[in-house]
Short mmCIF file of C-alpha atoms and ligand atoms in Angstrom, two decimals:
data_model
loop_
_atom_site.label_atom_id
_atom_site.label_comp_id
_atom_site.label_asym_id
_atom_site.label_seq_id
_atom_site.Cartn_x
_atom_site.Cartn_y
_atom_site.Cartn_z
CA UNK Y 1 18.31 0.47 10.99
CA UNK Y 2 18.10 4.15 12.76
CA UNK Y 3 20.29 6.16 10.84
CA UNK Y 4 20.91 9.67 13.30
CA UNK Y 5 21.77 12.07 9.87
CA UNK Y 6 18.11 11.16 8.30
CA UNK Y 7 16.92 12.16 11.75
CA UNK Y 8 18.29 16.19 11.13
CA UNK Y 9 17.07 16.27 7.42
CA UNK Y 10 13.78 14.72 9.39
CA UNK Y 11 13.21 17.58 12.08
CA UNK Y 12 13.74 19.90 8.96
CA UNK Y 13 10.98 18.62 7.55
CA UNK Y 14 8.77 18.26 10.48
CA UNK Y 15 9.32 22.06 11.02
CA UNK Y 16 8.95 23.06 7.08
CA UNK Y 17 5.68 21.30 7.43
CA UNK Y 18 4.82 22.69 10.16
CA UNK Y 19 5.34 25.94 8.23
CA UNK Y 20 3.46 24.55 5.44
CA UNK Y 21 5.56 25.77 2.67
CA UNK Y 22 8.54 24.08 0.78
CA UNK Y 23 12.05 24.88 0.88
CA UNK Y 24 15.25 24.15 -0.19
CA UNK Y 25 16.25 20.92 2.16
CA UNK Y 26 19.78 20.75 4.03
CA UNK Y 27 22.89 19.99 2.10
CA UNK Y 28 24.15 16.37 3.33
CA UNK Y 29 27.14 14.53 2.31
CA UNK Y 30 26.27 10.85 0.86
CA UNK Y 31 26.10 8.34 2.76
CA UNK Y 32 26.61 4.78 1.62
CA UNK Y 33 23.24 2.19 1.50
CA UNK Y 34 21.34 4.57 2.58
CA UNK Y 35 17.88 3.55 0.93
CA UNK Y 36 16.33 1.39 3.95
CA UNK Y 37 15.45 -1.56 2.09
CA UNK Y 38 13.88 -3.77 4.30
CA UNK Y 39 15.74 -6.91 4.59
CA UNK Y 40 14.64 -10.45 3.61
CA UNK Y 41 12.96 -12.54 5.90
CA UNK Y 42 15.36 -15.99 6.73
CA UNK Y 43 13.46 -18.77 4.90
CA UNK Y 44 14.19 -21.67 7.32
CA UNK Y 45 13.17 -24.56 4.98
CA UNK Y 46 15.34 -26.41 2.74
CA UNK Y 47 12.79 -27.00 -0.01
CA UNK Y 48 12.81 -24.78 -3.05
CA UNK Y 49 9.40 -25.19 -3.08
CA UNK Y 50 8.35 -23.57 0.50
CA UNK Y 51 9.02 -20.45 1.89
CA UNK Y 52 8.99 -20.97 5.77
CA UNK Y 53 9.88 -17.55 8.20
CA UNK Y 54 9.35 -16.98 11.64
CA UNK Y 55 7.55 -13.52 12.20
CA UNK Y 56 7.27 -11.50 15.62
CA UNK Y 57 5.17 -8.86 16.73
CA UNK Y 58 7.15 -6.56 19.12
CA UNK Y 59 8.13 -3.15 20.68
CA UNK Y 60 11.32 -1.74 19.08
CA UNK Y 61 12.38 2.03 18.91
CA UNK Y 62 13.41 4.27 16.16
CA UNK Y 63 14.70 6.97 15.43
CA UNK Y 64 12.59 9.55 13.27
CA UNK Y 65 13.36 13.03 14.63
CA UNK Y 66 16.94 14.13 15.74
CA UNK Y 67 17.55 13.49 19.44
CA UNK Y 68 14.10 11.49 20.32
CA UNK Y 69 13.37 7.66 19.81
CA UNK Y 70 9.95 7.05 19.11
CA UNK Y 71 8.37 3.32 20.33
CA UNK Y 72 7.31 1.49 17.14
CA UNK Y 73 5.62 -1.82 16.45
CA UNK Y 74 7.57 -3.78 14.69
CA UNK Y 75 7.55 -7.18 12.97
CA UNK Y 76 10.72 -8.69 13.71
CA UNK Y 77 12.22 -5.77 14.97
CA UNK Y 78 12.30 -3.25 12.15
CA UNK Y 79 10.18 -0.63 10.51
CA UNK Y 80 9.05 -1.62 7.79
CA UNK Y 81 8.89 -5.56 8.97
CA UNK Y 82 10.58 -8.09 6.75
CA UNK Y 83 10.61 -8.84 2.58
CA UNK Y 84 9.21 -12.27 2.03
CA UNK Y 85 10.83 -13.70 -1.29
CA UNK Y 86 9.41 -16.09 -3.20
CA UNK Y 87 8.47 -17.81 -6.45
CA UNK Y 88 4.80 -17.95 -8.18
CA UNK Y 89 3.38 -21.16 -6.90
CA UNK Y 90 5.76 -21.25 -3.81
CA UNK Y 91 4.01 -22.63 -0.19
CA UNK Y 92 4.22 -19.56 2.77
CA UNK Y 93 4.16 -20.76 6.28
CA UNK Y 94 4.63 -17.84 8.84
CA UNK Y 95 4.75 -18.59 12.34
CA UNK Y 96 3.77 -16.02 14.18
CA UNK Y 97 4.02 -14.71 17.20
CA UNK Y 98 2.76 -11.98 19.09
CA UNK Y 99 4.85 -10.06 21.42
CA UNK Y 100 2.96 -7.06 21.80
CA UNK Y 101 0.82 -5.67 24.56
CA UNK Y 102 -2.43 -5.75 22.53
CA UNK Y 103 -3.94 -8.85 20.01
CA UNK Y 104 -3.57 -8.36 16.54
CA UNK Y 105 -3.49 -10.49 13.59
CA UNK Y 106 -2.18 -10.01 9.76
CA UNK Y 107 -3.99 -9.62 6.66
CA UNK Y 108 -2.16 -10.71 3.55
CA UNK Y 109 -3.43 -7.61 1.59
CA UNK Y 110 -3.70 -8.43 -2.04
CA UNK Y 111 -2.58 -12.00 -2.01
CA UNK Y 112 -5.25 -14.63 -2.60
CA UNK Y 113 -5.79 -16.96 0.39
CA UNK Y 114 -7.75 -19.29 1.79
CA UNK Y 115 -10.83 -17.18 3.98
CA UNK Y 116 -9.15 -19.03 7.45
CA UNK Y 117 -5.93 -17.09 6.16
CA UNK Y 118 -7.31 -14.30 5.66
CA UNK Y 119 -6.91 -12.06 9.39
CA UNK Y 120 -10.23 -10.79 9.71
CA UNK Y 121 -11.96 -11.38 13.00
CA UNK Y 122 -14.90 -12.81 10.88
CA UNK Y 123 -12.34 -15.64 10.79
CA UNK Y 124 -10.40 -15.64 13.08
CA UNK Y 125 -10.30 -14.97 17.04
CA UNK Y 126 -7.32 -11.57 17.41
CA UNK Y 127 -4.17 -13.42 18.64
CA UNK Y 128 -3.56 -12.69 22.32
CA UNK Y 129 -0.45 -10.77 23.32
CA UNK Y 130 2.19 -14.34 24.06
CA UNK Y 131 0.07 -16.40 21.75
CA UNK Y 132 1.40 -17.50 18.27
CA UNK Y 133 -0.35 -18.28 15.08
CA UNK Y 134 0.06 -20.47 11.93
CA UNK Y 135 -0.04 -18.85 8.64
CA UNK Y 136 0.26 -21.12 5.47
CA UNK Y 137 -1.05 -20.69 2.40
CA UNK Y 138 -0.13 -21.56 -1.64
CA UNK Y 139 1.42 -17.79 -3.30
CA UNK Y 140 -0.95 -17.99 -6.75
CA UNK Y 141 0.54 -14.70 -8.51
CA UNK Y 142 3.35 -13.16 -8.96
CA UNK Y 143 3.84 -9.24 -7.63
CA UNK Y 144 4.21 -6.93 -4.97
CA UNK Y 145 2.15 -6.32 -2.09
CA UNK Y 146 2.52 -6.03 1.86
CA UNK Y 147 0.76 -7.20 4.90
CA UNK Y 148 -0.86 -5.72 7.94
CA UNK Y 149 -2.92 -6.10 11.34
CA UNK Y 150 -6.61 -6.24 10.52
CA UNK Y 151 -7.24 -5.23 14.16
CA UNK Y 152 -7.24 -2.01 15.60
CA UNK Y 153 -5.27 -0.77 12.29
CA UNK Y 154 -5.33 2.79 12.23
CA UNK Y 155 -3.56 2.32 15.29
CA UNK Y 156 -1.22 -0.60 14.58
CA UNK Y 157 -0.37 0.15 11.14
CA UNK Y 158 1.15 3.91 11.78
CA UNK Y 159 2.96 2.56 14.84
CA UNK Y 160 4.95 0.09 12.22
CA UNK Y 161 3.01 -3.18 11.51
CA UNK Y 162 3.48 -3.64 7.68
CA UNK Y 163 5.98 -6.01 5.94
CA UNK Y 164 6.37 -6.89 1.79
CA UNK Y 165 5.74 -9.99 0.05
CA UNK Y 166 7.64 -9.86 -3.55
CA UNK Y 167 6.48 -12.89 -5.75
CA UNK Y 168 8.49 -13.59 -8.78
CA UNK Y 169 7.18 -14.94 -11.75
CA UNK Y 170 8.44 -16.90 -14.46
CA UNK Y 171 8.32 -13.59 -17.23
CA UNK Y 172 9.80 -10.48 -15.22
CA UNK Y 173 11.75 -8.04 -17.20
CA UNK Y 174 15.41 -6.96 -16.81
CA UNK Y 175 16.79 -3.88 -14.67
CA UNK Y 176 19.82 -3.20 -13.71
CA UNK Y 177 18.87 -2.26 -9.95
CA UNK Y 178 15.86 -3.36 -8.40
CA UNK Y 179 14.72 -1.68 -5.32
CA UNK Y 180 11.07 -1.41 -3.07
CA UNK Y 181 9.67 1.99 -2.17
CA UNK Y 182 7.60 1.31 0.62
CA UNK Y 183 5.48 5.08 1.19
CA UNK Y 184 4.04 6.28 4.40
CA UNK Y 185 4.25 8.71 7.40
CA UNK Y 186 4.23 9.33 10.99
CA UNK Y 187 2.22 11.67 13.07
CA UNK Y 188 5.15 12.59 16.16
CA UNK Y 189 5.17 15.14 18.62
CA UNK Y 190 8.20 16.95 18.58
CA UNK Y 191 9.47 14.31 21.92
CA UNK Y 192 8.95 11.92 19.07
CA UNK Y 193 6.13 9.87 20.70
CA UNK Y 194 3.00 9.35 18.44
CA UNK Y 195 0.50 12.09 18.36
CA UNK Y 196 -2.67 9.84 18.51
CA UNK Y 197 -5.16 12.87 18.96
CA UNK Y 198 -8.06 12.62 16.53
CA UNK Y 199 -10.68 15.06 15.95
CA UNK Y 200 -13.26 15.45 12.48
CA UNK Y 201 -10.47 17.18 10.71
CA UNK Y 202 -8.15 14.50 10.85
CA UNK Y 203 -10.66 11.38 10.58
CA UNK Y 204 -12.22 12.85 7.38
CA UNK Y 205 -9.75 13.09 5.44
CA UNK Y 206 -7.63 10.22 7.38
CA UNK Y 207 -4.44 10.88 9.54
CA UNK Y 208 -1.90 12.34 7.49
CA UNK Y 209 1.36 12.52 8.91
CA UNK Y 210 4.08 15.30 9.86
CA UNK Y 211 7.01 13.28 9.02
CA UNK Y 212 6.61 11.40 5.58
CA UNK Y 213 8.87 7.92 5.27
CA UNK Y 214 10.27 5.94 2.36
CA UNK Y 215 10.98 2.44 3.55
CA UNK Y 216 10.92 4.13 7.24
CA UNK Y 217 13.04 6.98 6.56
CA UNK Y 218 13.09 10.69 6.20
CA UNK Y 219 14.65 11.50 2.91
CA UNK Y 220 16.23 8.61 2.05
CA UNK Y 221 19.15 8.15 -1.07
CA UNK Y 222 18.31 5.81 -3.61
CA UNK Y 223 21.74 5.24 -5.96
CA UNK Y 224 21.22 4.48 -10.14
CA UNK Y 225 23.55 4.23 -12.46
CA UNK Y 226 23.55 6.90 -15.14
CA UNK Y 227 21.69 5.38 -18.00
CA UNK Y 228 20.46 2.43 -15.95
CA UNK Y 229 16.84 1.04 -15.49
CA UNK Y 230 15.59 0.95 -12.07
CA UNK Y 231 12.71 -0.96 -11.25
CA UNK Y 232 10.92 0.30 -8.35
CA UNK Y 233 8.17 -1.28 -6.73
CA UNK Y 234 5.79 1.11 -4.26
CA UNK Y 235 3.10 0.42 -2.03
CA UNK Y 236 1.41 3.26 0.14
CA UNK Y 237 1.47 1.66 3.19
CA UNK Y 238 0.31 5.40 4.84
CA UNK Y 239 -3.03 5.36 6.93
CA UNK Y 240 -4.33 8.80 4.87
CA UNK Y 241 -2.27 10.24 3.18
CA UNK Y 242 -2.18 10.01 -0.97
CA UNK Y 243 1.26 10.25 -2.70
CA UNK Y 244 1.63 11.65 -6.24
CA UNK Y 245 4.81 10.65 -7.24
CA UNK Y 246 7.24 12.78 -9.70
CA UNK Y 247 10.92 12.44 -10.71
CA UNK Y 248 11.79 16.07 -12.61
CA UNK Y 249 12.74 15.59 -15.88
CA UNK Y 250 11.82 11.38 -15.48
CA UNK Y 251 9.17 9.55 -16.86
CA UNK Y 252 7.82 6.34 -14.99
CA UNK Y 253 7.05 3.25 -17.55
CA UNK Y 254 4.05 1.47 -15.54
CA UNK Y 255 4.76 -2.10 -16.05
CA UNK Y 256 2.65 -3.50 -13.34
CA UNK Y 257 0.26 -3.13 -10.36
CA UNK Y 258 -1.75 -4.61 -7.26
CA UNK Y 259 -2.25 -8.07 -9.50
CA UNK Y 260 0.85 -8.42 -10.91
CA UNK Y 261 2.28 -7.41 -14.43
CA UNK Y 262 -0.14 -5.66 -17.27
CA UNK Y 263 -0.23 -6.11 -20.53
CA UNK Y 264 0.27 -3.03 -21.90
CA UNK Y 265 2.97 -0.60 -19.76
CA UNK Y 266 2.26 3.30 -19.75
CA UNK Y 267 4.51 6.18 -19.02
CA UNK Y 268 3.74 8.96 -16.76
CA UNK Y 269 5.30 11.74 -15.17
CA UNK Y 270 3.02 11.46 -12.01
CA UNK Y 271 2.17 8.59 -10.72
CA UNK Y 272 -0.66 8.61 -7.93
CA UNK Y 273 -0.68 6.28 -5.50
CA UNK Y 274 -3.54 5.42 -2.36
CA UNK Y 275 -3.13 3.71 0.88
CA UNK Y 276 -2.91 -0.40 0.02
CA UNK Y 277 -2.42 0.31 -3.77
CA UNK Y 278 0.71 -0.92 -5.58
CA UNK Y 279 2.85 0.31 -8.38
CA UNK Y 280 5.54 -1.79 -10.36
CA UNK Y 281 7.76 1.13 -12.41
CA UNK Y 282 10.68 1.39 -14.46
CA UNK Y 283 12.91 4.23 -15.01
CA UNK Y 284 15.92 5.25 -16.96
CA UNK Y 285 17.86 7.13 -14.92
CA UNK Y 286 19.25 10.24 -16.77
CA UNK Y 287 21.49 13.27 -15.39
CA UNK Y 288 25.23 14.34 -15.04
CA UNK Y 289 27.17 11.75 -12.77
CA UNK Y 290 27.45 12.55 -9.52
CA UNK Y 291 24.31 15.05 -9.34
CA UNK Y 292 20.78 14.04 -7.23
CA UNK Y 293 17.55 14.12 -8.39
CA UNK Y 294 14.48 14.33 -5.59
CA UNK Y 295 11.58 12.39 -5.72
CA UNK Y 296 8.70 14.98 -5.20
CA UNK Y 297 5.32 14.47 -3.71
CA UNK Y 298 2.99 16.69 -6.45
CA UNK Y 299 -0.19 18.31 -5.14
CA UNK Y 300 -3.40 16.34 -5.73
CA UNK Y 301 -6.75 17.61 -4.69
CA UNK Y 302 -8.27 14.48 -2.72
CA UNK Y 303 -11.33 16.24 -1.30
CA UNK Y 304 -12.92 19.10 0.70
CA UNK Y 305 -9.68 21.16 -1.04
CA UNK Y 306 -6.76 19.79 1.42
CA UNK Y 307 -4.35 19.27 -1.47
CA UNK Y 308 -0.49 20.36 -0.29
CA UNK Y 309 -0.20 24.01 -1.93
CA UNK Y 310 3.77 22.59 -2.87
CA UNK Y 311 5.56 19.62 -4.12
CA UNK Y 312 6.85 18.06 -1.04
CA UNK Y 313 10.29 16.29 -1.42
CA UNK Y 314 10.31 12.83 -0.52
CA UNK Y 315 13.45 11.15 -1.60
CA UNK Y 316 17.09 11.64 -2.94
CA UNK Y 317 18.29 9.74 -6.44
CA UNK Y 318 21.89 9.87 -6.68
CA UNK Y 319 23.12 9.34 -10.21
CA UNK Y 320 26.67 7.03 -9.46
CA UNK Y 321 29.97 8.33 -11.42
CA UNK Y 322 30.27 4.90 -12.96
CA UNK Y 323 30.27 4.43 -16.73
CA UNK Y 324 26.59 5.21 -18.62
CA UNK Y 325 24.86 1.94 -18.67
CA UNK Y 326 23.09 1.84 -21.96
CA UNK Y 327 21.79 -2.19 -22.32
CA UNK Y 328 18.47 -2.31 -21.42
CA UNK Y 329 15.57 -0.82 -22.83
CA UNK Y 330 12.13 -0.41 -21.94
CA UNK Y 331 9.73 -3.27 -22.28
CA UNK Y 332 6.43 -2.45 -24.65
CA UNK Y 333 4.02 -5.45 -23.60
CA UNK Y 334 3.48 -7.56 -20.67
CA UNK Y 335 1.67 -10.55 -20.19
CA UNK Y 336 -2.05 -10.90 -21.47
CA UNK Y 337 -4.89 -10.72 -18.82
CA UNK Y 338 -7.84 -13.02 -19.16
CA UNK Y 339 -10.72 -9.96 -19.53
CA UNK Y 340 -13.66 -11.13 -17.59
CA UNK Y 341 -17.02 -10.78 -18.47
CA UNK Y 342 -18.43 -7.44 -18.38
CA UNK Y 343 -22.09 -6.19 -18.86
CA UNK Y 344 -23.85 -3.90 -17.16
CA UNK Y 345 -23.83 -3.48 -13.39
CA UNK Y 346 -26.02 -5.95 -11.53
CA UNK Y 347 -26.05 -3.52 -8.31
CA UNK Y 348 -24.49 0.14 -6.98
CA UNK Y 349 -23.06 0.10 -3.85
CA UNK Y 350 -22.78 3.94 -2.43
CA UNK Y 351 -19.79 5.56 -0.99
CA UNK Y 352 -20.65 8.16 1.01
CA UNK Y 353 -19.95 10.48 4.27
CA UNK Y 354 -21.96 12.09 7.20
CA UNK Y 355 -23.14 12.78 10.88
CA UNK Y 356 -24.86 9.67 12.31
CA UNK Y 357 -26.06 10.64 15.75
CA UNK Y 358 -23.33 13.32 15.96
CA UNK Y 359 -21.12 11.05 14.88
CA UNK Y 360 -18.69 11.48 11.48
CA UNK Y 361 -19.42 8.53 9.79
CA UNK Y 362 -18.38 6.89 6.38
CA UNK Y 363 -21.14 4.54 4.72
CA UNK Y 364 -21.75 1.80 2.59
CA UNK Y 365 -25.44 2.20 0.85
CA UNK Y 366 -26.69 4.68 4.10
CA UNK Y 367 -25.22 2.57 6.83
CA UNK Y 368 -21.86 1.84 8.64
CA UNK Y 369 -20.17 -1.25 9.14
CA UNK Y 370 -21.52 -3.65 10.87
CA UNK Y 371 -24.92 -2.60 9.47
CA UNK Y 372 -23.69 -2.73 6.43
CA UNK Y 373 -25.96 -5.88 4.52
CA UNK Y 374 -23.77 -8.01 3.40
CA UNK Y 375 -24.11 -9.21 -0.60
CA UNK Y 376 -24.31 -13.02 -0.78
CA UNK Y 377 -22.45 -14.62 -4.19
CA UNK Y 378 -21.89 -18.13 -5.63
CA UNK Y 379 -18.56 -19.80 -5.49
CA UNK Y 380 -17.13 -19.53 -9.15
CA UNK Y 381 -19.61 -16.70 -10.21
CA UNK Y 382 -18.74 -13.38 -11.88
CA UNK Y 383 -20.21 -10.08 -10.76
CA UNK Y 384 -20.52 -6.79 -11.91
CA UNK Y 385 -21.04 -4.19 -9.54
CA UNK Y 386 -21.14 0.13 -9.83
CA UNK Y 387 -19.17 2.04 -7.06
CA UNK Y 388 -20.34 4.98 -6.73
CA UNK Y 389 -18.68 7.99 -4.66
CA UNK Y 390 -21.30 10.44 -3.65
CA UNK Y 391 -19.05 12.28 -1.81
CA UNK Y 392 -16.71 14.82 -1.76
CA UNK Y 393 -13.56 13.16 -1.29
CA UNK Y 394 -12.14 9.81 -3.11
CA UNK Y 395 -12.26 6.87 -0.91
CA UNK Y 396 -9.58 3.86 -2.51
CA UNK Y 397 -11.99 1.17 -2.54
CA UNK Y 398 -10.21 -2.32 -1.36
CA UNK Y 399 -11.42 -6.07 -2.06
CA UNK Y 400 -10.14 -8.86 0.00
CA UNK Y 401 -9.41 -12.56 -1.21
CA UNK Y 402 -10.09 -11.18 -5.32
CA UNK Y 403 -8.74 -9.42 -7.80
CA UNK Y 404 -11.36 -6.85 -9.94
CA UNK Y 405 -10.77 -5.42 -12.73
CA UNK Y 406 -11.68 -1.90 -13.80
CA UNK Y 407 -14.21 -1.91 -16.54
CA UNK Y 408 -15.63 1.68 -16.99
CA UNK Y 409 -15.17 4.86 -15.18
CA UNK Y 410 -18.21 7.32 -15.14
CA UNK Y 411 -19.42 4.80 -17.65
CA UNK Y 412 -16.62 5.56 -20.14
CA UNK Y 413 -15.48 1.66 -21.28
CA UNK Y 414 -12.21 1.30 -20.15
CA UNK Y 415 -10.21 -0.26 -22.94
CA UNK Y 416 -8.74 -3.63 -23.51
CA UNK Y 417 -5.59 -2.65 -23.29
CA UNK Y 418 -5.51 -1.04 -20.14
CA UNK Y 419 -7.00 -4.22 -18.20
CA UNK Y 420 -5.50 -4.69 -15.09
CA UNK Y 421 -5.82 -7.10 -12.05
CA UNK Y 422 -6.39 -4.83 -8.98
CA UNK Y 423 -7.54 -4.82 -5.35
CA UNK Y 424 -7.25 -1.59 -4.27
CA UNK Y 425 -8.84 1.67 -6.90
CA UNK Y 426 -9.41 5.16 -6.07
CA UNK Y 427 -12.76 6.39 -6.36
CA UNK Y 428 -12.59 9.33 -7.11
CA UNK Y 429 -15.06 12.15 -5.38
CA UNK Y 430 -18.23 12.26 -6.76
CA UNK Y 431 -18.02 9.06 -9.56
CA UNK Y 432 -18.91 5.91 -10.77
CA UNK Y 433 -16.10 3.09 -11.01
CA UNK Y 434 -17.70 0.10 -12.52
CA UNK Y 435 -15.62 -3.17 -11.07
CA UNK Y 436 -15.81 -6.99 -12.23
CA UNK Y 437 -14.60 -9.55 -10.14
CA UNK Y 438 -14.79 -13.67 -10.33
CA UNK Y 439 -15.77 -14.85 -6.31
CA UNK Y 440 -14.10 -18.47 -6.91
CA UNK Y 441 -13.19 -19.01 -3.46
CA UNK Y 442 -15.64 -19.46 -0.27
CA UNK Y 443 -16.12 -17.82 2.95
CA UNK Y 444 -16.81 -14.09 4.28
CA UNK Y 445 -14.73 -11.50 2.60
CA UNK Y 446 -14.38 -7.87 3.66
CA UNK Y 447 -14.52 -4.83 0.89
CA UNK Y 448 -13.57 -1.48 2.61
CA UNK Y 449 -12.05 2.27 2.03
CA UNK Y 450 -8.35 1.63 2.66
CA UNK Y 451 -8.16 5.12 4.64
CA UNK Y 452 -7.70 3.36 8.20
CA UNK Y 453 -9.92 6.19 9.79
CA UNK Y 454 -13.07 5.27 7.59
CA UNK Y 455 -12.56 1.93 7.70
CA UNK Y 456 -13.09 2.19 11.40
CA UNK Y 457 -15.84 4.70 11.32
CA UNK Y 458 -17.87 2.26 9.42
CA UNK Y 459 -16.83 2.28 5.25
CA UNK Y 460 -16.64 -1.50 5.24
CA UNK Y 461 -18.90 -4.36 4.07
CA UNK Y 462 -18.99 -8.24 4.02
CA UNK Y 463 -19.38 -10.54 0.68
CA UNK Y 464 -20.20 -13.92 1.76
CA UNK Y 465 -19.08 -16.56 -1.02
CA UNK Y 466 -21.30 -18.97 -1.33
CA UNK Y 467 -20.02 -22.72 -1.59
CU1 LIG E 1 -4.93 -3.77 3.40
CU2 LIG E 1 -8.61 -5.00 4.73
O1 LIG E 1 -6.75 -4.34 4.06
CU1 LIG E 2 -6.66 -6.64 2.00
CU1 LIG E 3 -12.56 6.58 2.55
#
């Protein structure tokens, strides 16, 4: 798990950000397996048909700066937690335990559950630190997404309280490696303890790290084959910070996001990504054998102009000497996406930012969470609803329990085409994202900016589901 040569390329980074400028990074012989996959989670139960892990909430330590450990939260015992494997339709039961010092729960970001499953203390009491928990639930779609505390997350989440779900479905394309990419950073003092001071600066635009991670790691080596096709599935698992991912002289082919597969795949040289979001890529890999490619984080201008002034290198790609592979292509289509019903908005619900009784404060129509009112829906209905950003910053707007699709931006009609199944969209500062979404199952669901630090300042809302 702690590799001790990352940790060198890892205080060379700390300081070069520190520095704020980039740099050439340290030469470093290869080292074998050194992506930090997260490993699968043992599936206890004989029956093809149910996925059944055991899941702990604990202390553990790793190492993310030379010569310090730094005390993570893990689940299971690793940063990130555990990749849960299974098939579309396949049963999940968790059991969970908490080992920690503090209650938490987990949120099964992106994956649709029943409201009791759902880890928000509207439905359930945090679990106490010794006390376990039941999680069980039916896996309706295939994809990629992750999981989380819903308590105290800022907090829990950067100390190392995420883990993957990968769903497979019956349709998914052909690559010759298939690997995760699981984004985020680390705020560490140089002992390597966790710098948890906050002030405005850091809550507006969320806590961005000094050390940035791939799948826990500082600079991590991800091995192709030359002429091979790579899929790569990212989540931003990062309380703040945005990613903007580019491969030099590499195009991504978009085949899929927070839903699952989309109908019509894209190619893009950067691909942006937002805390909770999801992307499901392909790439050819292309280059001499033997040579490395780095995966660059690209300046993107979030808000109140705190874009990074220089690409910021997040990971190696080392193209193998083995033969060119030249047997797969690139898939043109996906699966088709029921559209649902558009039409104009029914209601605008206001993103915005501000001092409430001295207070920094992120809103939801004027007021922060709980104050927020909560919108009241029928069980099967369809609603249409206008997000507007009035401020000066995007916020990635997240739904629990549904997907939404996008159906205009800044009233521009997004076209058919380009439908996709998501739960987590930027909006971008100072716009209008228009959003459909079909409420067909019951209880209290939470909607909320996915930056941890607004979430808890008050950017979060309730839709109650009529049944
Ligand atoms: Cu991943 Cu309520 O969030
Ligand atoms: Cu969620
Ligand atoms: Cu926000």
């Amino acid at each position: 798990m702690i590799r001790i040569s990352r940790a060198l390329l890892g205080a060379a980074l700390l300081s070069l950000l520190a520095a704020g400028c980039a740099t050439e990074q340290a030469e470093e012989p290869p080292v074998p397996d050194a992506w930090g996959e997260p490993a699968a989670a043992p599936d206890r139960n004989p029956d093809p048909r149910i996925v059944e892990v055991d899941l702990e909430a604990r202390e553990a330590e790793k190492t993310y700066l030379e010569g310090t450990t730094t005390a993570v939260w893990s689940y299971s015992g690793t940063v990130p937690g555990p990749l849960i494997e299974a098939n579309v339709g396949d049963t999940l039961i968790v059991h969970f335990k908490n080992s920690l010092p503090e209650a938490t729960t987990i949120h099964w970001h992106g994956v649709r559950v029943p409201n009791e499953m759902d880890g928000v203390m509207a439905v359930q009491q945090p679990i106490a630190p010794g006390a376990t928990f039941t999680y069980e639930f039916t896996l309706r779609d295939a994809g990629f997404t992750w999981f989380h505390p819903h308590v105290m997350e800022p907090e829990q989440i950067q100390k190392g309280l995420f883990g993957l779900i990968r769903v497979r479905g019956p349709n998914e394309p052909a690559a010759d490696v298939e690997k995760i990419a699981v984004l985020g950073d680390v705020f560490l003092n140089k002992d390597g303890t966790f710098n948890e001071e906050l002030d405005d600066d850091t809550i507006m635009m969320g806590r961005e790290g000094n050390v940035v991670l791939v799948n826990g790691e500082v600079m991590p080596a991800l091995d192709v084959r030359p002429g091979g096709l790579t899929r790569l599935r990212i989540v931003n698992v990062a309380n703040g910070r945005f990613f903007n991912l580019a491969l030099p002289g590499h195009t991504f082919r978009v085949i899929g996001t927070d839903g699952g597969l989309i109908p019509k795949p894209y190619d893009t040289e950067r691909l942006l990504v937002s805390p909770g979001e999801r992307y499901d890529v392909l790439l050819i890999a292309e280059g001499e054998p033997g040579t490395e490619l780095t995966l660059m984080n690209e300046p993107y201008e979030r808000g109140h102009h705190t874009g990074l002034a220089e690409p910021m290198p997040l990971a190696r790609v080392r193209i193998g000497t083995g033969s060119r592979l030249s047997g797969r292509t690139l898939p043109e289509t996906g699966p088709a996406i029921e559209r649902l019903p558009g039409g104009p908005a029914e209601a605008t619900i206001t993103f915005d930012e501000g001092y409430v009784d001295g207070k920094l404060t992120f809103t939801i129509d004027g007021k922060a969470f709980p104050d927020v009112p909560s919108i009241g829906v029928e069980n099967g209905s369809v609603h249409v609803y206008d997000l507007k950003n009035d401020a000066e910053m995007d916020h990635p707007f997240h739904l629990h329990g549904f997907f939404f699709q996008v159906l205009a931006r800044d009233d521009v009609p997004v076209a058919d085409e380009d439908l996709a199944n998501k739960d987590t969209v930027i909006l971008p500062q100072r716009s209008t994202v228009r959003i459909a979404t079909r409420f067909d199952e019951p209880g209290m669901w939470m909607y909320h900016c996915h930056i941890l630090e607004h979430t808890e300042r008050g950017m979060m809302g309730e839709i109650h589901v009529e049944p």
